[in-house]
mmCIF file of C-alpha atoms in Angstrom:
data_model
loop_
_atom_site.group_PDB
_atom_site.id
_atom_site.type_symbol
_atom_site.label_atom_id
_atom_site.label_comp_id
_atom_site.label_asym_id
_atom_site.label_seq_id
_atom_site.Cartn_x
_atom_site.Cartn_y
_atom_site.Cartn_z
ATOM 1 C CA ASN A 1 2.415 -58.460 -19.435
ATOM 2 C CA GLY A 2 4.184 -55.231 -20.534
ATOM 3 C CA LEU A 3 4.238 -55.678 -24.145
ATOM 4 C CA ILE A 4 4.154 -52.093 -25.485
ATOM 5 C CA ARG A 5 3.193 -52.504 -29.294
ATOM 6 C CA GLY A 6 2.771 -49.124 -30.443
ATOM 7 C CA VAL A 7 2.110 -47.638 -34.158
ATOM 8 C CA ASN A 8 4.416 -46.902 -36.910
ATOM 9 C CA LEU A 9 3.605 -43.203 -38.050
ATOM 10 C CA SER A 10 4.940 -40.983 -40.244
ATOM 11 C CA GLN A 11 5.611 -37.118 -40.040
ATOM 12 C CA ASN A 12 2.592 -36.541 -42.068
ATOM 13 C CA GLN A 13 0.358 -39.359 -40.710
ATOM 14 C CA LYS A 14 1.031 -37.643 -37.228
ATOM 15 C CA LEU A 15 0.312 -34.328 -38.426
ATOM 16 C CA HIS A 16 -2.904 -36.254 -39.991
ATOM 17 C CA MET A 17 -3.608 -37.363 -36.566
ATOM 18 C CA ARG A 18 -3.619 -33.919 -35.221
ATOM 19 C CA LEU A 19 -5.590 -32.336 -37.733
ATOM 20 C CA ALA A 20 -8.498 -34.902 -37.143
ATOM 21 C CA LEU A 21 -8.349 -34.942 -33.729
ATOM 22 C CA GLU A 22 -8.592 -30.824 -34.656
ATOM 23 C CA ASP A 23 -11.572 -31.227 -36.450
ATOM 24 C CA LEU A 24 -13.180 -33.917 -34.595
ATOM 25 C CA PHE A 25 -13.113 -31.548 -31.225
ATOM 26 C CA ALA A 26 -14.460 -28.600 -33.728
ATOM 27 C CA SER A 27 -17.566 -30.521 -34.478
ATOM 28 C CA PHE A 28 -18.853 -30.163 -30.750
ATOM 29 C CA SER A 29 -21.142 -28.057 -29.616
ATOM 30 C CA PRO A 30 -19.209 -25.470 -28.229
ATOM 31 C CA PRO A 31 -16.065 -26.635 -29.590
ATOM 32 C CA VAL A 32 -13.548 -28.122 -27.387
ATOM 33 C CA SER A 33 -10.567 -25.182 -27.105
ATOM 34 C CA LYS A 34 -7.517 -26.401 -28.065
ATOM 35 C CA ASP A 35 -6.070 -25.338 -24.594
ATOM 36 C CA LEU A 36 -8.345 -28.174 -22.913
ATOM 37 C CA TYR A 37 -6.261 -31.314 -25.142
ATOM 38 C CA LYS A 38 -2.725 -32.087 -25.934
ATOM 39 C CA VAL A 39 -1.666 -34.762 -27.997
ATOM 40 C CA SER A 40 1.824 -36.588 -27.057
ATOM 41 C CA TYR A 41 3.600 -39.356 -29.367
ATOM 42 C CA ILE A 42 5.962 -41.703 -26.978
ATOM 43 C CA PRO A 43 8.146 -43.325 -28.786
ATOM 44 C CA VAL A 44 8.706 -47.220 -28.584
ATOM 45 C CA LEU A 45 12.110 -49.045 -29.075
ATOM 46 C CA TYR A 46 12.123 -51.875 -31.018
ATOM 47 C CA ASP A 47 13.869 -55.109 -29.328
ATOM 48 C CA ASP A 48 17.136 -54.903 -30.889
ATOM 49 C CA GLU A 49 17.296 -50.709 -30.306
ATOM 50 C CA ASP A 50 18.910 -48.812 -27.222
ATOM 51 C CA ASP A 51 17.954 -45.298 -28.316
ATOM 52 C CA TYR A 52 15.092 -43.617 -29.952
ATOM 53 C CA ARG A 53 15.972 -42.937 -33.995
ATOM 54 C CA PRO A 54 13.642 -39.912 -34.873
ATOM 55 C CA ASP A 55 11.930 -40.750 -38.105
ATOM 56 C CA THR A 56 14.769 -39.003 -40.675
ATOM 57 C CA VAL A 57 11.722 -38.247 -43.175
ATOM 58 C CA LEU A 58 10.375 -34.823 -42.856
ATOM 59 C CA PRO A 59 7.517 -33.684 -44.390
ATOM 60 C CA THR A 60 7.976 -30.969 -47.128
ATOM 61 C CA LEU A 61 6.859 -27.280 -47.367
ATOM 62 C CA GLN A 62 4.408 -28.799 -49.996
ATOM 63 C CA ASP A 63 3.285 -31.836 -47.470
ATOM 64 C CA ILE A 64 2.067 -29.352 -44.892
ATOM 65 C CA ARG A 65 0.345 -27.079 -47.105
ATOM 66 C CA ARG A 66 -1.023 -30.249 -48.578
ATOM 67 C CA PRO A 67 -4.761 -30.995 -47.406
ATOM 68 C CA HIS A 68 -5.632 -34.464 -45.936
ATOM 69 C CA LEU A 69 -8.451 -36.621 -46.552
ATOM 70 C CA LEU A 70 -10.391 -36.267 -42.974
ATOM 71 C CA ARG A 71 -13.977 -37.661 -42.110
ATOM 72 C CA SER A 72 -13.827 -40.324 -45.019
ATOM 73 C CA GLY A 73 -13.526 -43.844 -45.527
ATOM 74 C CA ASN A 74 -10.722 -43.543 -48.300
ATOM 75 C CA GLU A 75 -6.822 -43.205 -47.453
ATOM 76 C CA CYS A 76 -5.428 -40.406 -47.089
ATOM 77 C CA TRP A 77 -2.532 -39.484 -49.046
ATOM 78 C CA CYS A 78 -0.357 -39.682 -45.743
ATOM 79 C CA GLU A 79 -1.608 -43.312 -45.528
ATOM 80 C CA MET A 80 -0.655 -44.220 -49.229
ATOM 81 C CA GLU A 81 2.799 -42.579 -48.754
ATOM 82 C CA ALA A 82 3.796 -44.357 -45.638
ATOM 83 C CA ARG A 83 2.219 -48.067 -47.183
ATOM 84 C CA ALA A 84 4.851 -47.527 -50.309
ATOM 85 C CA ARG A 85 7.681 -45.977 -48.317
ATOM 86 C CA LYS A 86 7.094 -49.510 -45.965
ATOM 87 C CA GLU A 87 6.724 -51.429 -49.023
ATOM 88 C CA LYS A 88 10.332 -50.465 -50.047
ATOM 89 C CA GLY A 89 11.436 -51.396 -46.658
ATOM 90 C CA LEU A 90 11.704 -48.029 -45.128
ATOM 91 C CA VAL A 91 9.862 -48.284 -41.707
ATOM 92 C CA HIS A 92 8.631 -45.271 -39.486
ATOM 93 C CA PRO A 93 9.145 -45.155 -35.684
ATOM 94 C CA LEU A 94 6.834 -46.818 -33.586
ATOM 95 C CA TYR A 95 4.429 -44.569 -31.171
ATOM 96 C CA VAL A 96 2.046 -44.732 -28.467
ATOM 97 C CA VAL A 97 -0.385 -41.777 -29.165
ATOM 98 C CA THR A 98 -1.849 -40.356 -25.897
ATOM 99 C CA ILE A 99 -4.860 -38.011 -25.741
ATOM 100 C CA ARG A 100 -5.142 -35.850 -22.445
ATOM 101 C CA VAL A 101 -8.054 -33.968 -21.985
ATOM 102 C CA GLU A 102 -8.289 -31.797 -19.025
ATOM 103 C CA PRO A 103 -11.314 -32.032 -16.862
ATOM 104 C CA GLY A 104 -13.585 -29.280 -16.746
ATOM 105 C CA ASN A 105 -17.127 -28.089 -15.750
ATOM 106 C CA GLN A 106 -18.558 -27.795 -19.513
ATOM 107 C CA TYR A 107 -21.083 -29.745 -21.146
ATOM 108 C CA PHE A 108 -20.283 -30.676 -24.999
ATOM 109 C CA SER A 109 -22.497 -32.444 -27.412
ATOM 110 C CA THR A 110 -21.608 -34.388 -30.128
ATOM 111 C CA GLU A 111 -23.017 -33.990 -33.945
ATOM 112 C CA ASP A 112 -25.384 -37.024 -32.872
ATOM 113 C CA GLY A 113 -27.080 -35.191 -29.669
ATOM 114 C CA LYS A 114 -25.010 -37.223 -27.236
ATOM 115 C CA TYR A 115 -23.536 -35.179 -24.300
ATOM 116 C CA TYR A 116 -20.341 -35.499 -22.419
ATOM 117 C CA LEU A 117 -18.832 -33.742 -19.117
ATOM 118 C CA ARG A 118 -14.755 -34.875 -18.447
ATOM 119 C CA GLY A 119 -14.446 -35.829 -15.347
ATOM 120 C CA GLN A 120 -10.919 -36.504 -13.340
ATOM 121 C CA SER A 121 -10.250 -39.740 -15.421
ATOM 122 C CA SER A 122 -13.365 -40.731 -17.540
ATOM 123 C CA ASN A 123 -15.905 -38.824 -19.421
ATOM 124 C CA LEU A 124 -19.847 -38.857 -18.570
ATOM 125 C CA LYS A 125 -22.044 -39.266 -21.020
ATOM 126 C CA HIS A 126 -25.865 -38.135 -20.609
ATOM 127 C CA ASN A 127 -28.829 -37.374 -22.713
ATOM 128 C CA LEU A 128 -30.614 -33.878 -22.868
ATOM 129 C CA ILE A 129 -33.277 -34.776 -20.514
ATOM 130 C CA SER A 130 -30.478 -36.078 -17.714
ATOM 131 C CA LEU A 131 -28.187 -33.540 -17.730
ATOM 132 C CA PRO A 132 -27.854 -32.239 -14.208
ATOM 133 C CA LYS A 133 -29.222 -28.435 -14.115
ATOM 134 C CA LYS A 134 -27.083 -25.531 -13.646
ATOM 135 C CA ARG A 135 -24.582 -26.850 -16.209
ATOM 136 C CA ASN A 136 -22.784 -24.490 -18.564
ATOM 137 C CA LEU A 137 -24.674 -26.092 -21.699
ATOM 138 C CA ILE A 138 -24.816 -24.730 -25.510
ATOM 139 C CA PRO A 139 -27.994 -26.411 -26.728
ATOM 140 C CA ARG A 140 -27.446 -27.675 -30.347
ATOM 141 C CA SER A 141 -29.706 -25.885 -32.896
ATOM 142 C CA GLY A 142 -33.299 -27.101 -33.392
ATOM 143 C CA GLU A 143 -32.719 -28.911 -29.577
ATOM 144 C CA HIS A 144 -34.722 -27.632 -26.905
ATOM 145 C CA SER A 145 -34.508 -27.895 -23.250
ATOM 146 C CA ALA A 146 -36.626 -30.339 -21.116
#
């Protein structure tokens, strides 16, 4: 129906999302290089808006240096901060987040032993036995080629 909802994100939450993605891609074997993916935040306007108004609350130097809580079921400080601001009536802009991964010819394995090859518009999932021969593959330690 053409409806785009988006998600409210503070600048600190946008940074958190980038750091979480970097952490995820670093956990692949081999690590996914930063030049193979791009994160974009596309602003979404509310019905009563004609123009995008950027978030006026910018991260402080202390915020930028403050570690984010990654790989945890607990909330990070940036989530708690955004919720506290929302409770005071300060709503952060809406964004659609896009993650673009470049196609390639190299397999990457995840921590749980799954292998992926980025195609033109999809991710192809394989297990170690079903991998086509002659592909650039670096097995995780403890894994053996079939």
